[in-house]
């Protein structure tokens, strides 16, 4: 087989591709087998194993059409973006992304480390596992990939070239619709609300003119504010973990946008894990998550400030008071995005298992707690300046639900 | 001559270029002569006249190095940007830019209408001429080229492609330095302050930590906020006028930035003309300028609002209250930029003749009035919501100078 024109591979073809093109990764003698292991929406993921040495790699191929729905037509250019971003992130935050070995623009696939010894973080958290390094690792990842790609650090012309290279219209459009618009209006009639929360969502979300206005403001900041190279999809399903390792994957949504977009996604998805543990009455795990929610943001703030002092050489950025102003805008965006992500995963098209795995009353309660918190995060986004502020808001939302429902 | 490799042309070569490449613009028989008429900083401007028909055109060629100073090295790609922008602006705001006939990527030149029957507006205003159409024309130009290139109007993917096409790192860097940084710090020791105002500038500008901080904030908004396709250099030296016509030229600084950048430049340069007329005690002309300052902004606001209602189809942008929010941010940026332009043309490297043509005490006074107003525009930029606000601030600055100097 020649692999000279694009087609979507099956398992057998992916194994042949590896043995023809990637033999150098396996040594002199190898016998490759392949399994498709993907359950994502946009790509085919093949795990290729050398049955002789046991060594394995991943081939990730873009389909011509996103799997989430035929409505989303995506050009396979997202695989080039993913490859280049992983290379860059590996330089900026070494050890916190998988190594990539190559990118094939014909077959639209990327070859990278097999992380089968890791687990998808969302799944692990739903099994009530804890990851003592997570807050340290993810705050390192965010500070290093985000602050170091802004123009307070990069030479301005270098940064503008990067902005140009990573303009990502198709993936951004998905976010603009699914995160910033549909959860607050259902204008495309694609929302998917749990039956028993439909009235609540109509009353508290769809009918809120204030929420519509504030999310519209956030939407245009997302679209226009080319601040840093954001991952663009940094939820717990895009993070592989094991006890002593954290790897961020799937940067195909990456583009230059607001730093708070990534930080807010991490915060919201830790909150999903928190309501999930609460629903299962896993007090100890819930406590670990509370500590992690607080630590993740506080470490981000602390490291951001230290990295600023170390790396910022831009003349105007060094003006007294500018760091504090800049960080305050990042934290404001972070709170707004936390609220958006909490809403869109409950109201919008793409849900999270932390919530959908819950049944009946427990799901009703978990969703309303998240949405109540979300409304505060969005409307009062100026007020969230440390990790504790997030916890207080979510605990207040939980107490409010208990009060209103005579728990 | 073949014109197959780039060189900077002289008058004779430009005439040969026109007869070899542009004969179709002149009919069957022609006899071309050429004069270089440029006094700009970045380009060579050749006026080519057919002595038989009298018809004339302009050939604008980029030099390999900007003339303003050898420190600014510019790629000639700015001529492609200029050509494409003029084409686009002519579509968006018909009749308000010169027609362009072609662009030669080898010789880095653009061929366009000869506007010799027009006059550069700065010069005309310094001769105390009035232009009854100006406020109407420039507000049309700004609303149509700015609002119609935002993503409240354009389909988001189309707009992102335009952003990518017009990323303009070199010219933006000049603005970042000369407008947003150096006037407030002199960190590159290139500022050029009128001797008798040096102490005043040190005390009120260089020593103001508040001004440094606020201009740093504005600088990062300029660099990161890809709102609309701004002209980027919309002062009265970039506008050709005659009694019944207004033509905006020189869009080589164009890129996607804040709408207020263009509007603020127009406002500041009308203010320079106003202090110039005042210095020459031209009461009637000064009054016309006061009316024009007020009308220009008020017409911009009125037309912006009407155009919004007519053209905006973006779902989130139609949220009640969003137009008012968006316009308020534009007006805030406009005031900030008005202040920046007033400062940089007095303190920075590139001055304006409205001011430098004044002598002695008169210049001292005009500069201090402009700078006093500028400080208000920058520090209180939230407060300028209509044309009258600008006039009141400048009149107050004039009265303050009179009080403090026992006039």
Coordinates of N, CA, C and O in Angstrom, one line a residue, chain A residues 157-287:
Chain A
X157 N 6.7 40.7 17.1 CA 6.5 40.2 15.7 C 6.5 38.6 15.7 O 5.8 38.1 14.9
X158 N 7.3 38.0 16.6 CA 7.2 36.6 16.7 C 5.8 36.1 17.1 O 5.3 35.2 16.6
X159 N 5.3 36.8 18.1 CA 3.9 36.5 18.6 C 2.9 36.6 17.5 O 2.0 35.8 17.3
X160 N 3.0 37.7 16.7 CA 2.0 37.9 15.6 C 2.1 36.8 14.6 O 1.1 36.4 14.0
X161 N 3.3 36.3 14.3 CA 3.5 35.2 13.3 C 2.8 34.0 13.9 O 2.2 33.2 13.1
X162 N 2.9 33.7 15.2 CA 2.2 32.6 15.8 C 0.7 32.7 15.7 O 0.0 31.8 15.4
X163 N 0.2 33.9 16.0 CA -1.2 34.2 15.9 C -1.7 33.8 14.5 O -2.7 33.1 14.4
X164 N -1.0 34.2 13.5 CA -1.4 34.0 12.1 C -1.4 32.5 11.8 O -2.3 31.9 11.2
X165 N -0.3 31.8 12.3 CA -0.2 30.4 12.1 C -1.3 29.5 12.7 O -1.6 28.4 12.2
X166 N -1.8 30.0 13.8 CA -2.8 29.2 14.5 C -4.2 29.8 14.6 O -5.0 29.5 15.4
X167 N -4.5 30.6 13.6 CA -5.9 31.0 13.4 C -6.7 29.8 13.0 O -6.3 29.0 12.2
X168 N -7.8 29.5 13.7 CA -8.4 28.2 13.7 C -9.9 28.4 13.6 O -10.7 28.0 14.5
X169 N -10.4 28.8 12.4 CA -11.8 29.3 12.3 C -12.8 28.2 12.6 O -13.8 28.5 13.2
X170 N -12.6 27.0 12.1 CA -13.6 26.0 12.2 C -13.8 25.5 13.6 O -14.9 25.4 14.1
X171 N -12.7 25.2 14.3 CA -12.8 24.7 15.7 C -13.4 25.9 16.6 O -14.2 25.6 17.5
X172 N -12.9 27.1 16.3 CA -13.4 28.2 17.1 C -14.9 28.4 16.9 O -15.7 28.7 17.9
X173 N -15.4 28.2 15.7 CA -16.8 28.3 15.5 C -17.6 27.3 16.3 O -18.7 27.7 16.9
X174 N -17.1 26.1 16.5 CA -17.8 25.1 17.4 C -17.9 25.7 18.8 O -19.0 25.6 19.4
X175 N -16.8 26.2 19.3 CA -16.8 26.8 20.6 C -17.8 28.0 20.7 O -18.6 28.1 21.7
X176 N -17.7 28.8 19.7 CA -18.6 30.0 19.8 C -20.0 29.6 19.9 O -20.8 30.2 20.6
X177 N -20.4 28.6 19.1 CA -21.8 28.2 19.2 C -22.1 27.4 20.4 O -23.0 27.7 21.1
X178 N -21.3 26.3 20.6 CA -21.7 25.3 21.7 C -21.5 25.8 23.1 O -22.2 25.4 24.0
X179 N -20.5 26.7 23.3 CA -20.1 27.2 24.6 C -20.8 28.5 24.9 O -21.3 28.8 26.0
X180 N -20.7 29.4 23.9 CA -21.0 30.8 24.2 C -22.4 31.2 23.8 O -22.9 32.3 24.2
X181 N -23.1 30.4 23.0 CA -24.4 30.9 22.5 C -25.5 30.0 22.8 O -26.5 30.3 23.5
X182 N -25.4 28.7 22.3 CA -26.6 27.8 22.5 C -27.1 27.6 23.9 O -28.3 27.5 24.1
X183 N -26.2 27.4 24.9 CA -26.7 27.1 26.2 C -27.6 28.2 26.8 O -28.4 28.0 27.7
X184 N -27.5 29.4 26.2 CA -28.3 30.5 26.8 C -29.5 30.9 25.9 O -30.1 31.9 26.2
X185 N -29.7 30.1 24.9 CA -30.8 30.5 24.0 C -31.4 29.3 23.3 O -32.6 29.4 22.9
X186 N -30.7 28.2 23.1 CA -31.2 27.1 22.3 C -31.6 27.5 20.9 O -32.5 27.0 20.3
X187 N -30.9 28.5 20.3 CA -31.4 29.1 19.0 C -31.2 28.1 17.9 O -31.8 28.3 16.8
X188 N -30.4 27.1 18.1 CA -30.3 26.1 17.0 C -31.0 24.8 17.3 O -30.9 23.8 16.6
X189 N -31.8 24.8 18.4 CA -32.6 23.7 18.9 C -31.8 22.4 19.0 O -32.2 21.3 18.6
X190 N -30.5 22.5 19.4 CA -29.7 21.3 19.6 C -29.4 21.1 21.1 O -28.7 20.1 21.4
X191 N -29.9 21.9 22.0 CA -29.6 21.7 23.4 C -30.3 20.4 23.8 O -31.2 19.9 23.2
X192 N -29.7 19.9 24.9 CA -30.1 18.5 25.4 C -30.2 18.6 26.9 O -29.3 18.3 27.6
X193 N -31.4 19.1 27.4 CA -31.5 19.3 28.9 C -32.3 18.1 29.5 O -33.3 17.6 29.0
X194 N -31.8 17.7 30.6 CA -32.4 16.6 31.4 C -33.9 17.0 31.7 O -34.2 18.1 32.1
X195 N -34.7 16.1 31.3 CA -36.2 16.4 31.3 C -36.6 17.1 32.6 O -37.3 18.1 32.5
X196 N -36.2 16.6 33.7 CA -36.7 17.2 35.0 C -36.1 18.5 35.3 O -36.5 19.1 36.3
X197 N -35.1 19.0 34.5 CA -34.6 20.3 34.8 C -35.0 21.3 33.7 O -34.5 22.4 33.7
X198 N -35.8 20.9 32.8 CA -36.2 21.8 31.7 C -36.8 23.1 32.1 O -36.4 24.1 31.6
X199 N -37.8 23.0 33.0 CA -38.4 24.2 33.5 C -37.5 25.1 34.3 O -37.5 26.3 34.1
X200 N -36.6 24.4 35.1 CA -35.6 25.2 35.8 C -34.7 26.0 34.9 O -34.4 27.2 35.1
X201 N -34.2 25.3 33.9 CA -33.3 25.9 32.9 C -34.0 27.1 32.1 O -33.5 28.1 32.0
X202 N -35.3 26.8 31.8 CA -36.0 27.9 31.1 C -36.1 29.1 32.0 O -35.8 30.3 31.6
X203 N -36.5 28.9 33.2 CA -36.7 30.0 34.1 C -35.4 30.8 34.5 O -35.4 32.0 34.4
X204 N -34.3 30.0 34.8 CA -33.1 30.6 35.3 C -32.1 31.0 34.3 O -31.2 31.8 34.5
X205 N -32.1 30.3 33.2 CA -31.1 30.5 32.1 C -31.7 31.2 30.9 O -31.4 32.3 30.6
X206 N -32.6 30.5 30.2 CA -33.1 31.0 29.0 C -33.8 32.4 29.2 O -33.7 33.2 28.3
X207 N -34.5 32.5 30.3 CA -35.2 33.8 30.5 C -34.3 34.9 31.1 O -34.9 36.0 31.3
X208 N -33.1 34.7 31.3 CA -32.3 35.7 31.9 C -31.6 36.6 30.9 O -30.7 36.2 30.2
X209 N -32.2 37.8 30.7 CA -31.6 38.8 29.8 C -30.2 39.1 30.2 O -29.3 39.3 29.3
X210 N -30.0 39.2 31.5 CA -28.7 39.6 32.0 C -27.6 38.6 31.6 O -26.5 38.9 31.2
X211 N -28.0 37.3 31.7 CA -27.0 36.2 31.3 C -26.7 36.2 29.8 O -25.6 36.0 29.4
X212 N -27.8 36.5 29.1 CA -27.6 36.6 27.6 C -26.6 37.7 27.3 O -25.7 37.5 26.4
X213 N -26.8 38.9 27.9 CA -25.9 40.0 27.6 C -24.5 39.7 28.1 O -23.5 40.0 27.3
X214 N -24.3 39.2 29.3 CA -22.9 39.0 29.8 C -22.2 37.9 29.0 O -21.0 38.0 28.8
X215 N -22.9 36.9 28.6 CA -22.3 35.8 27.8 C -22.0 36.3 26.4 O -21.0 35.9 25.7
X216 N -22.8 37.3 25.9 CA -22.5 37.9 24.6 C -21.1 38.7 24.7 O -20.3 38.6 23.8
X217 N -21.0 39.4 25.8 CA -19.7 40.1 26.0 C -18.5 39.2 26.0 O -17.5 39.4 25.3
X218 N -18.7 38.1 26.8 CA -17.6 37.1 26.9 C -17.3 36.5 25.5 O -16.2 36.2 25.2
X219 N -18.3 36.2 24.7 CA -18.2 35.6 23.4 C -17.3 36.5 22.5 O -16.4 36.0 21.8
X220 N -17.5 37.8 22.5 CA -16.7 38.6 21.6 C -15.3 38.8 22.1 O -14.4 39.0 21.3
X221 N -15.1 38.7 23.4 CA -13.7 38.7 24.0 C -13.0 37.4 23.5 O -11.8 37.4 23.2
X222 N -13.8 36.3 23.6 CA -13.2 35.0 23.1 C -12.8 35.1 21.6 O -11.7 34.7 21.3
X223 N -13.6 35.7 20.8 CA -13.3 35.8 19.4 C -12.2 36.8 19.0 O -11.5 36.6 18.0
X224 N -12.1 37.8 19.8 CA -11.2 38.9 19.4 C -10.0 39.2 20.2 O -9.1 39.9 19.8
X225 N -9.9 38.5 21.4 CA -8.8 38.8 22.2 C -7.6 37.8 22.1 O -7.6 36.8 22.8
X226 N -6.7 38.1 21.2 CA -5.6 37.1 20.8 C -4.5 37.2 21.9 O -3.4 37.6 21.6
X227 N -4.8 36.8 23.1 CA -3.9 37.0 24.2 C -2.7 36.0 24.2 O -1.6 36.4 24.4
X228 N -3.1 34.7 24.2 CA -2.1 33.7 24.4 C -2.5 32.4 23.6 O -3.7 32.3 23.2
X229 N -1.6 31.5 23.4 CA -1.9 30.3 22.7 C -2.6 29.3 23.6 O -2.0 28.6 24.4
X230 N -4.0 29.4 23.6 CA -4.7 28.5 24.5 C -4.9 27.1 23.9 O -4.9 27.0 22.7
X231 N -5.0 26.2 24.8 CA -5.3 24.8 24.4 C -6.7 24.7 23.8 O -6.9 24.1 22.8
X232 N -7.7 25.4 24.4 CA -9.0 25.5 23.8 C -10.0 24.4 24.1 O -11.1 24.5 23.7
X233 N -9.5 23.4 24.8 CA -10.5 22.3 25.2 C -9.9 21.5 26.4 O -9.9 20.3 26.5
X234 N -9.5 22.3 27.4 CA -8.7 21.8 28.5 C -9.6 21.3 29.6 O -9.6 21.7 30.8
X235 N -10.5 20.2 29.3 CA -11.3 19.6 30.3 C -10.6 18.3 30.8 O -9.6 17.9 30.2
X236 N -11.2 17.6 31.7 CA -10.6 16.4 32.3 C -10.6 15.3 31.3 O -9.9 14.3 31.6
X237 N -11.3 15.4 30.2 CA -11.3 14.3 29.2 C -10.1 14.6 28.2 O -9.8 13.7 27.4
X238 N -9.4 15.7 28.3 CA -8.2 16.0 27.5 C -7.0 15.9 28.4 O -5.9 16.3 28.0
X239 N -7.1 15.3 29.5 CA -5.9 15.1 30.4 C -5.7 13.6 30.8 O -6.7 13.0 31.3
X240 N -4.6 13.1 30.5 CA -4.2 11.7 30.9 C -3.5 11.8 32.2 O -2.6 12.7 32.4
X241 N -3.8 11.0 33.2 CA -3.1 11.0 34.4 C -2.7 9.6 34.9 O -3.3 8.6 34.5
X242 N -1.6 9.5 35.6 CA -1.3 8.4 36.5 C -0.7 9.0 37.8 O -0.5 10.2 37.8
X243 N -0.6 8.2 38.8 CA -0.1 8.7 40.1 C 1.0 9.7 39.9 O 1.0 10.8 40.6
X244 N 2.0 9.5 39.1 CA 3.2 10.4 39.1 C 3.4 11.1 37.7 O 4.5 11.5 37.4
X245 N 2.3 11.2 37.0 CA 2.4 11.9 35.7 C 1.1 12.5 35.2 O 0.0 12.0 35.5
X246 N 1.2 13.6 34.6 CA 0.0 14.4 34.0 C 0.4 14.7 32.5 O 1.5 15.3 32.3
X247 N -0.5 14.3 31.6 CA -0.2 14.6 30.2 C -1.5 15.3 29.6 O -2.5 14.7 29.6
X248 N -1.3 16.4 29.0 CA -2.4 17.1 28.4 C -2.4 16.7 26.9 O -1.3 16.8 26.2
X249 N -3.5 16.3 26.4 CA -3.6 15.9 25.0 C -4.6 16.7 24.2 O -5.2 17.7 24.7
X250 N -4.8 16.4 23.0 CA -5.9 16.9 22.1 C -6.0 18.4 22.0 O -7.0 19.0 22.2
X251 N -4.9 19.1 21.6 CA -4.9 20.5 21.4 C -5.4 21.0 20.1 O -5.1 22.1 19.6
X252 N -6.4 20.3 19.5 CA -6.8 20.7 18.1 C -7.6 21.9 18.1 O -7.8 22.5 17.0
X253 N -8.2 22.3 19.3 CA -8.9 23.6 19.3 C -8.0 24.8 19.6 O -8.5 25.9 19.7
X254 N -6.7 24.5 19.7 CA -5.8 25.6 20.0 C -5.9 26.8 19.1 O -6.0 26.7 17.9
X255 N -5.8 28.0 19.7 CA -5.7 29.3 18.9 C -5.3 30.4 19.9 O -5.2 30.1 21.1
X256 N -5.0 31.6 19.4 CA -4.7 32.6 20.3 C -6.0 33.3 20.8 O -6.8 33.9 20.1
X257 N -6.3 33.1 22.1 CA -7.5 33.6 22.7 C -7.2 33.9 24.2 O -6.0 33.9 24.6
X258 N -8.2 34.2 25.0 CA -8.0 34.6 26.4 C -7.5 33.5 27.3 O -8.0 32.4 27.2
X259 N -6.4 33.8 28.0 CA -5.8 32.8 29.0 C -6.9 32.2 29.8 O -6.8 31.0 30.1
X260 N -7.8 33.0 30.3 CA -8.9 32.5 31.2 C -9.7 31.3 30.6 O -10.4 30.6 31.3
X261 N -9.7 31.2 29.2 CA -10.4 30.1 28.6 C -9.9 28.8 29.1 O -10.7 27.9 29.4
X262 N -8.6 28.6 29.1 CA -8.1 27.3 29.6 C -8.3 27.1 31.1 O -8.7 26.1 31.6
X263 N -8.0 28.2 31.9 CA -8.0 28.0 33.3 C -9.5 27.8 33.8 O -9.7 26.9 34.6
X264 N -10.4 28.5 33.2 CA -11.8 28.3 33.5 C -12.3 26.9 33.2 O -13.1 26.3 33.9
X265 N -11.8 26.3 32.1 CA -12.2 24.9 31.7 C -11.8 23.9 32.8 O -12.5 23.0 33.2
X266 N -10.5 24.1 33.3 CA -10.0 23.2 34.3 C -10.9 23.4 35.6 O -11.3 22.4 36.1
X267 N -11.1 24.6 35.9 CA -11.9 24.8 37.2 C -13.3 24.2 37.1 O -13.7 23.5 38.0
X268 N -14.0 24.4 36.0 CA -15.3 23.9 35.8 C -15.3 22.3 35.9 O -16.2 21.7 36.5
X269 N -14.3 21.7 35.3 CA -14.4 20.3 35.2 C -14.0 19.6 36.5 O -14.4 18.5 36.9
X270 N -13.2 20.4 37.3 CA -12.9 19.9 38.7 C -14.2 20.0 39.5 O -14.5 19.2 40.4
X271 N -15.0 21.0 39.2 CA -16.3 21.2 39.9 C -17.3 20.1 39.5 O -18.0 19.5 40.4
X272 N -17.3 19.6 38.3 CA -18.1 18.5 37.9 C -17.7 17.2 38.7 O -18.5 16.5 39.2
X273 N -16.4 17.0 38.8 CA -15.9 15.9 39.6 C -16.3 16.0 41.1 O -16.7 15.0 41.7
X274 N -16.3 17.2 41.6 CA -16.7 17.5 42.9 C -18.2 17.2 43.2 O -18.5 16.5 44.2
X275 N -19.1 17.6 42.3 CA -20.5 17.3 42.5 C -20.7 15.8 42.4 O -21.6 15.2 43.0
X276 N -19.9 15.2 41.5 CA -20.1 13.7 41.3 C -19.7 13.0 42.6 O -20.4 12.0 43.0
X277 N -18.6 13.4 43.2 CA -18.1 12.7 44.4 C -19.1 13.0 45.5 O -19.4 12.1 46.3
X278 N -19.7 14.2 45.6 CA -20.7 14.5 46.6 C -21.9 13.6 46.4 O -22.5 13.1 47.3
X279 N -22.3 13.5 45.1 CA -23.5 12.7 44.8 C -23.3 11.2 45.3 O -24.3 10.6 45.7
X280 N -22.1 10.8 45.2 CA -21.8 9.4 45.7 C -21.4 9.3 47.1 O -20.9 8.3 47.6
X281 N -21.5 10.5 47.8 CA -21.1 10.5 49.2 C -19.7 10.1 49.5 O -19.5 9.3 50.5
X282 N -18.8 10.4 48.6 CA -17.4 10.1 48.8 C -16.7 11.2 49.5 O -16.0 12.0 48.9
X283 N -16.9 11.3 50.8 CA -16.5 12.5 51.6 C -15.0 12.8 51.4 O -14.6 14.0 51.2
X284 N -14.2 11.8 51.5 CA -12.7 12.0 51.4 C -12.3 12.5 50.0 O -11.5 13.4 49.9
X285 N -12.9 11.9 49.0 CA -12.6 12.3 47.6 C -13.1 13.7 47.4 O -12.4 14.5 46.7
X286 N -14.2 14.0 47.9 CA -14.8 15.3 47.8 C -13.8 16.4 48.4 O -13.6 17.4 47.9
X287 N -13.3 16.0 49.6 CA -12.4 16.9 50.3 C -11.1 17.1 49.4 O -10.6 18.2 49.3

